[in-house]
């Protein structure tokens, strides 16, 4: 039987964490995602015995995650842009030590202290590796409250499958808005003991050491090569995207997260004016669907990338298209959400330019 | 002592060694603890880290908790502690060892968890984590090595560098007007209700080494009670960066460090339970 509820994005995400059998959450309050910690503080312990701890800072929180993830437990944190910036050093350590964990960034407008309104300004940070060194997070971009739920479950699966941190890149609007969600049934918390984890050295195995320190350059290169091989495998297996009305489109809007839904509305308005507009929505931002976009570029006349930033993902769209067709960009910054009409205006501008 | 007599003595000892097998199962009083790996340490000659590591290994052996112990190494000279201790370990980012230990202990509450941190790690870059971990009363042991200097990076000023003490970043000696006073973080920590046991020991003399071992033993045992955090400061030396011989450094420690960082308990449990295993006194 379906379990349907009307829930706020942040609370739905927290509920999904409990149901996914999460063992521990370590976090620090920051708008617009504090409801995650609040919801878990209220619900988690009594229902599954899950550890929920408010850390003294995001720096402490991510290092608690590092320690706890090293024991093989299913752990997660969430924050918003400035807090995620503070976590970058720890995220780099976690990626290098190949620890599974789930990170959630409910993005707000920046730079600096910025605003508490929604933004996609952390795309580069999430996808290109905001911390030091060559590493990748698996990045998932939900566009609905339902996906906030689904990506928690998927995120943990991918984190353990690849022994890699997974980030859900949401935004302040997705965190705050309420929608109907279908919840998955409660999963058992597993007590699985992994041979690589720090659970106490027993006689039958070598000691487990969680570290990202390899002083010898050739050893460090070996670690890097291993990570890169893993990332190439992830690129082969974990591409996720959605295409809507792209088959006979002249122009395709490329957008992730919430913006993709605004683009759907804009595409509807364009259709009324006789302009055939499709939508391409990358769901996994790393790995990025370069090949799929490149293929699509053979069928359509142009791409318009729409983002809530100064133009970040558009660089990846241009890399994918590699000059085959024009790639335009329109975006809003500082916590402003583009309206369907504004996007339509840009579509018309491009369309008139094309047909003139 | 003339040369002839020296040669005679040497011969005398050689005869004794030849006549008696020195190391037999009957007379063996000193060997490598099981929890210490057979790895040559990278520490400088005369450094206190080696002694402190050995004490941890001895305590873990005596308590029989090798399979239940998880250690956290810091950034600093002891960054490679996991090479020497034959237990599961995590190497933390600079200053974050106590947060990492918190994460481990919270999801594995029945394990013995400790962090091993230097003065820069614990009392400069990691002060926030240190204070809050102690204040939450995490059931872990923090071992704090205070040698008043940054060893790994080559002798820069530490938060615990004494007034007037020279380092590469205080070449004319630490001036209070510029860098403030040395931080007595252990005294601060002892004030916090979350701290169950807080003591300061040293490893510069055999007697102090014995006391240090007892403090570490207590720190591990108290974790079983789940009554709060144990904090053991070990005042140690750094011959290389103090630019002294090991013997000179231990003397300097006695004459300069200990008057400012006096040894002894800062907080002890009122009715501590008796250790059932590995009790020393």
Coordinates of C-alpha atoms in Angstrom, one line a residue, chain A residues 17-306:
Chain A
X17 CA 17.1 9.1 6.2
X18 CA 15.4 7.4 9.1
X19 CA 13.6 5.0 6.8
X20 CA 16.8 4.2 4.9
X21 CA 18.3 2.8 8.1
X22 CA 20.7 5.7 8.6
X23 CA 22.9 5.0 11.7
X24 CA 24.0 8.6 12.4
X25 CA 23.5 12.2 11.6
X26 CA 25.9 14.9 12.6
X27 CA 25.1 18.5 11.6
X28 CA 25.0 22.2 12.5
X29 CA 22.0 24.5 12.1
X30 CA 21.9 26.8 9.1
X31 CA 19.0 28.3 7.1
X32 CA 17.4 27.1 4.9
X33 CA 18.0 23.4 6.0
X34 CA 17.8 23.5 9.8
X35 CA 14.6 21.4 9.7
X36 CA 16.6 18.3 8.8
X37 CA 18.4 18.4 12.2
X38 CA 15.2 19.4 14.0
X39 CA 13.1 16.6 12.5
X40 CA 15.7 14.0 13.2
X41 CA 16.2 15.2 16.8
X42 CA 12.5 14.7 17.3
X43 CA 12.0 11.5 15.5
X44 CA 15.1 9.4 14.8
X45 CA 16.2 8.1 18.2
X46 CA 12.9 6.9 19.4
X47 CA 12.1 5.2 16.1
X48 CA 15.4 3.5 15.1
X49 CA 17.9 4.4 17.8
X50 CA 19.8 6.4 15.2
X51 CA 22.5 8.8 16.5
X52 CA 21.6 12.4 16.0
X53 CA 24.2 15.0 17.2
X54 CA 24.3 18.8 16.9
X55 CA 28.0 19.6 16.4
X56 CA 29.7 22.8 17.5
X57 CA 30.4 23.7 13.8
X58 CA 30.2 22.4 10.3
X59 CA 33.9 21.6 10.6
X60 CA 33.3 19.4 13.6
X61 CA 30.3 17.8 11.9
X62 CA 32.1 16.7 8.8
X63 CA 34.9 15.3 10.9
X64 CA 32.5 13.4 13.0
X65 CA 31.1 12.0 9.7
X66 CA 34.7 11.1 8.7
X67 CA 35.2 9.1 12.0
X68 CA 31.8 7.5 11.9
X69 CA 31.9 6.6 8.2
X70 CA 35.2 5.0 8.8
X71 CA 33.5 2.4 11.1
X72 CA 31.3 1.4 8.1
X73 CA 28.1 2.8 9.6
X74 CA 25.6 4.6 7.4
X75 CA 26.0 8.3 8.2
X76 CA 25.1 11.6 6.8
X77 CA 25.2 15.4 7.3
X78 CA 23.4 18.3 5.8
X79 CA 24.1 22.0 5.5
X80 CA 23.7 25.0 3.3
X81 CA 26.3 26.8 1.2
X82 CA 28.6 28.6 3.7
X83 CA 28.5 25.5 5.9
X84 CA 29.3 23.3 3.0
X85 CA 32.3 25.5 2.3
X86 CA 33.5 25.0 5.8
X87 CA 33.3 21.2 5.3
X88 CA 35.4 21.1 2.2
X89 CA 38.6 20.0 3.8
X90 CA 36.9 17.1 5.5
X91 CA 35.1 16.1 2.3
X92 CA 38.5 15.9 0.6
X93 CA 39.8 13.6 3.3
X94 CA 36.6 11.4 3.1
X95 CA 36.9 11.2 -0.7
X96 CA 40.6 10.2 -0.5
X97 CA 40.0 7.7 2.3
X98 CA 37.1 6.3 0.2
X99 CA 34.4 6.4 2.9
X100 CA 30.8 6.0 2.1
X101 CA 28.5 8.8 3.4
X102 CA 25.7 11.1 2.3
X103 CA 26.1 14.9 2.2
X104 CA 23.2 17.3 1.6
X105 CA 23.6 20.8 0.4
X106 CA 20.4 22.9 0.4
X107 CA 22.0 25.7 -1.5
X108 CA 21.4 29.4 -0.8
X109 CA 22.5 32.4 -2.7
X110 CA 26.1 33.6 -2.3
X111 CA 28.9 34.4 -2.4
X112 CA 29.8 35.2 1.2
X113 CA 27.1 35.2 3.8
X114 CA 24.8 36.0 0.8
X115 CA 21.1 35.3 1.3
X116 CA 19.0 32.5 2.6
X117 CA 17.0 32.3 -0.6
X118 CA 17.4 29.5 -3.1
X119 CA 20.3 29.3 -5.5
X120 CA 22.4 26.9 -7.6
X121 CA 25.6 28.8 -7.1
X122 CA 27.4 25.8 -5.6
X123 CA 27.4 23.7 -8.8
X124 CA 31.1 24.1 -9.4
X125 CA 31.9 23.4 -5.8
X126 CA 29.9 20.2 -5.7
X127 CA 30.7 18.9 -9.2
X128 CA 34.3 20.0 -9.7
X129 CA 35.4 19.2 -6.2
X130 CA 35.3 22.2 -3.9
X131 CA 38.1 20.9 -1.6
X132 CA 41.7 20.4 -2.4
X133 CA 43.1 17.7 -4.7
X134 CA 41.7 15.6 -7.5
X135 CA 38.5 13.9 -6.2
X136 CA 34.9 13.6 -7.2
X137 CA 31.6 13.3 -5.3
X138 CA 28.7 11.5 -6.8
X139 CA 26.3 14.4 -7.1
X140 CA 22.5 14.0 -7.4
X141 CA 20.2 16.9 -8.2
X142 CA 16.6 16.4 -7.0
X143 CA 13.9 18.5 -8.7
X144 CA 10.9 17.5 -6.5
X145 CA 10.3 16.8 -2.8
X146 CA 9.7 13.2 -4.0
X147 CA 13.3 13.1 -5.3
X148 CA 14.6 14.5 -2.0
X149 CA 13.2 11.3 -0.6
X150 CA 14.3 9.0 -3.4
X151 CA 17.8 10.4 -3.6
X152 CA 18.5 9.7 0.1
X153 CA 17.9 6.0 -0.5
X154 CA 19.8 6.0 -3.8
X155 CA 22.5 8.1 -2.3
X156 CA 23.3 5.6 0.4
X157 CA 23.2 2.8 -2.1
X158 CA 25.7 4.6 -4.4
X159 CA 27.9 5.6 -1.5
X160 CA 28.4 2.0 -0.3
X161 CA 28.5 0.6 -3.9
X162 CA 31.4 2.9 -4.8
X163 CA 32.9 3.7 -1.3
X164 CA 32.5 7.3 -2.2
X165 CA 30.8 10.3 -0.6
X166 CA 27.5 11.2 -2.3
X167 CA 26.1 14.7 -2.3
X168 CA 22.5 15.7 -2.8
X169 CA 22.6 19.2 -4.4
X170 CA 19.2 20.7 -3.6
X171 CA 18.3 24.4 -3.1
X172 CA 16.5 26.5 -0.6
X173 CA 13.1 26.3 -2.3
X174 CA 13.2 22.5 -2.5
X175 CA 14.0 22.4 1.1
X176 CA 11.2 24.7 2.2
X177 CA 8.4 23.8 -0.1
X178 CA 5.7 21.2 0.6
X179 CA 4.6 18.6 -1.9
X180 CA 3.0 15.2 -1.9
X181 CA 5.5 12.4 -1.4
X182 CA 5.4 8.6 -1.5
X183 CA 7.5 7.2 1.3
X184 CA 9.3 3.9 1.1
X185 CA 8.9 1.4 3.9
X186 CA 11.2 1.5 6.9
X187 CA 14.5 -0.4 6.2
X188 CA 16.4 -2.3 9.0
X189 CA 19.6 -0.7 10.3
X190 CA 22.2 -3.2 9.2
X191 CA 25.0 -4.1 11.6
X192 CA 27.3 -5.2 8.7
X193 CA 31.0 -5.2 9.6
X194 CA 33.2 -4.3 6.7
X195 CA 36.9 -5.5 6.6
X196 CA 38.1 -2.0 5.8
X197 CA 36.3 -0.4 8.7
X198 CA 37.7 0.6 12.1
X199 CA 35.7 -1.7 14.4
X200 CA 38.5 -3.0 16.5
X201 CA 41.3 -5.2 15.2
X202 CA 40.5 -8.9 15.6
X203 CA 43.1 -11.6 15.4
X204 CA 41.9 -12.8 12.0
X205 CA 42.7 -9.6 10.1
X206 CA 45.3 -6.8 9.7
X207 CA 44.5 -3.5 11.4
X208 CA 42.2 -1.1 9.5
X209 CA 43.7 2.3 8.9
X210 CA 41.6 5.1 7.6
X211 CA 44.0 7.7 6.2
X212 CA 44.5 10.0 3.3
X213 CA 48.2 10.5 4.1
X214 CA 50.7 8.8 1.7
X215 CA 54.0 10.7 2.0
X216 CA 55.7 8.8 -0.9
X217 CA 54.8 10.5 -4.2
X218 CA 54.6 7.2 -6.2
X219 CA 52.2 5.8 -3.5
X220 CA 50.1 9.0 -3.6
X221 CA 50.0 8.8 -7.4
X222 CA 48.9 5.2 -7.2
X223 CA 46.0 6.3 -4.9
X224 CA 45.1 9.0 -7.4
X225 CA 45.2 6.6 -10.3
X226 CA 43.0 4.2 -8.4
X227 CA 40.5 7.0 -7.6
X228 CA 40.5 8.1 -11.3
X229 CA 39.8 4.6 -12.4
X230 CA 36.9 4.4 -10.0
X231 CA 35.5 7.7 -11.3
X232 CA 35.7 6.4 -14.9
X233 CA 33.7 3.4 -13.8
X234 CA 31.2 5.6 -12.1
X235 CA 30.9 7.6 -15.4
X236 CA 30.1 4.4 -17.2
X237 CA 27.5 3.1 -14.8
X238 CA 25.8 6.0 -12.9
X239 CA 24.6 8.5 -15.5
X240 CA 21.1 9.7 -14.7
X241 CA 19.0 12.2 -16.7
X242 CA 15.5 12.9 -17.9
X243 CA 14.4 14.0 -21.4
X244 CA 11.0 15.6 -22.1
X245 CA 9.7 16.4 -25.6
X246 CA 13.1 16.4 -27.1
X247 CA 12.3 14.2 -30.1
X248 CA 11.0 16.9 -32.4
X249 CA 12.2 20.0 -30.5
X250 CA 14.0 22.9 -32.2
X251 CA 15.4 24.2 -29.0
X252 CA 16.2 22.2 -25.8
X253 CA 16.3 23.8 -22.4
X254 CA 19.1 22.2 -20.2
X255 CA 18.4 22.7 -16.5
X256 CA 18.9 20.7 -13.2
X257 CA 16.9 20.7 -10.0
X258 CA 14.0 23.0 -9.4
X259 CA 14.8 25.1 -12.5
X260 CA 14.0 22.1 -14.8
X261 CA 10.4 22.3 -13.5
X262 CA 10.2 26.0 -14.2
X263 CA 11.6 25.2 -17.7
X264 CA 8.7 22.8 -18.2
X265 CA 6.2 25.6 -17.6
X266 CA 8.2 27.9 -20.0
X267 CA 8.2 25.1 -22.6
X268 CA 4.4 24.8 -22.3
X269 CA 4.1 28.6 -22.9
X270 CA 6.5 28.4 -25.9
X271 CA 4.4 25.5 -27.4
X272 CA 1.3 27.8 -27.3
X273 CA 3.4 30.2 -29.4
X274 CA 4.3 27.5 -31.9
X275 CA 7.9 27.0 -30.7
X276 CA 8.9 23.4 -30.2
X277 CA 11.0 23.3 -26.9
X278 CA 12.3 20.2 -25.2
X279 CA 13.8 19.7 -21.7
X280 CA 17.0 17.9 -20.8
X281 CA 17.4 17.5 -17.1
X282 CA 20.7 16.0 -15.8
X283 CA 19.9 14.1 -12.5
X284 CA 23.4 13.0 -11.8
X285 CA 25.7 16.1 -12.0
X286 CA 28.7 13.9 -11.5
X287 CA 28.8 11.7 -13.5
X288 CA 27.5 14.2 -16.1
X289 CA 25.5 13.1 -19.2
X290 CA 28.0 14.5 -21.7
X291 CA 27.5 11.8 -24.3
X292 CA 23.7 12.1 -24.2
X293 CA 23.8 15.8 -24.6
X294 CA 26.3 15.5 -27.5
X295 CA 24.0 13.0 -29.2
X296 CA 21.0 15.3 -28.7
X297 CA 23.0 18.2 -30.3
X298 CA 22.8 16.3 -33.6
X299 CA 19.0 16.5 -33.6
X300 CA 18.2 20.1 -32.4
X301 CA 19.2 23.6 -33.4
X302 CA 20.3 25.0 -30.1
X303 CA 20.5 24.6 -26.4
X304 CA 19.4 27.1 -23.7
X305 CA 20.9 26.4 -20.3
X306 CA 18.9 27.9 -17.4

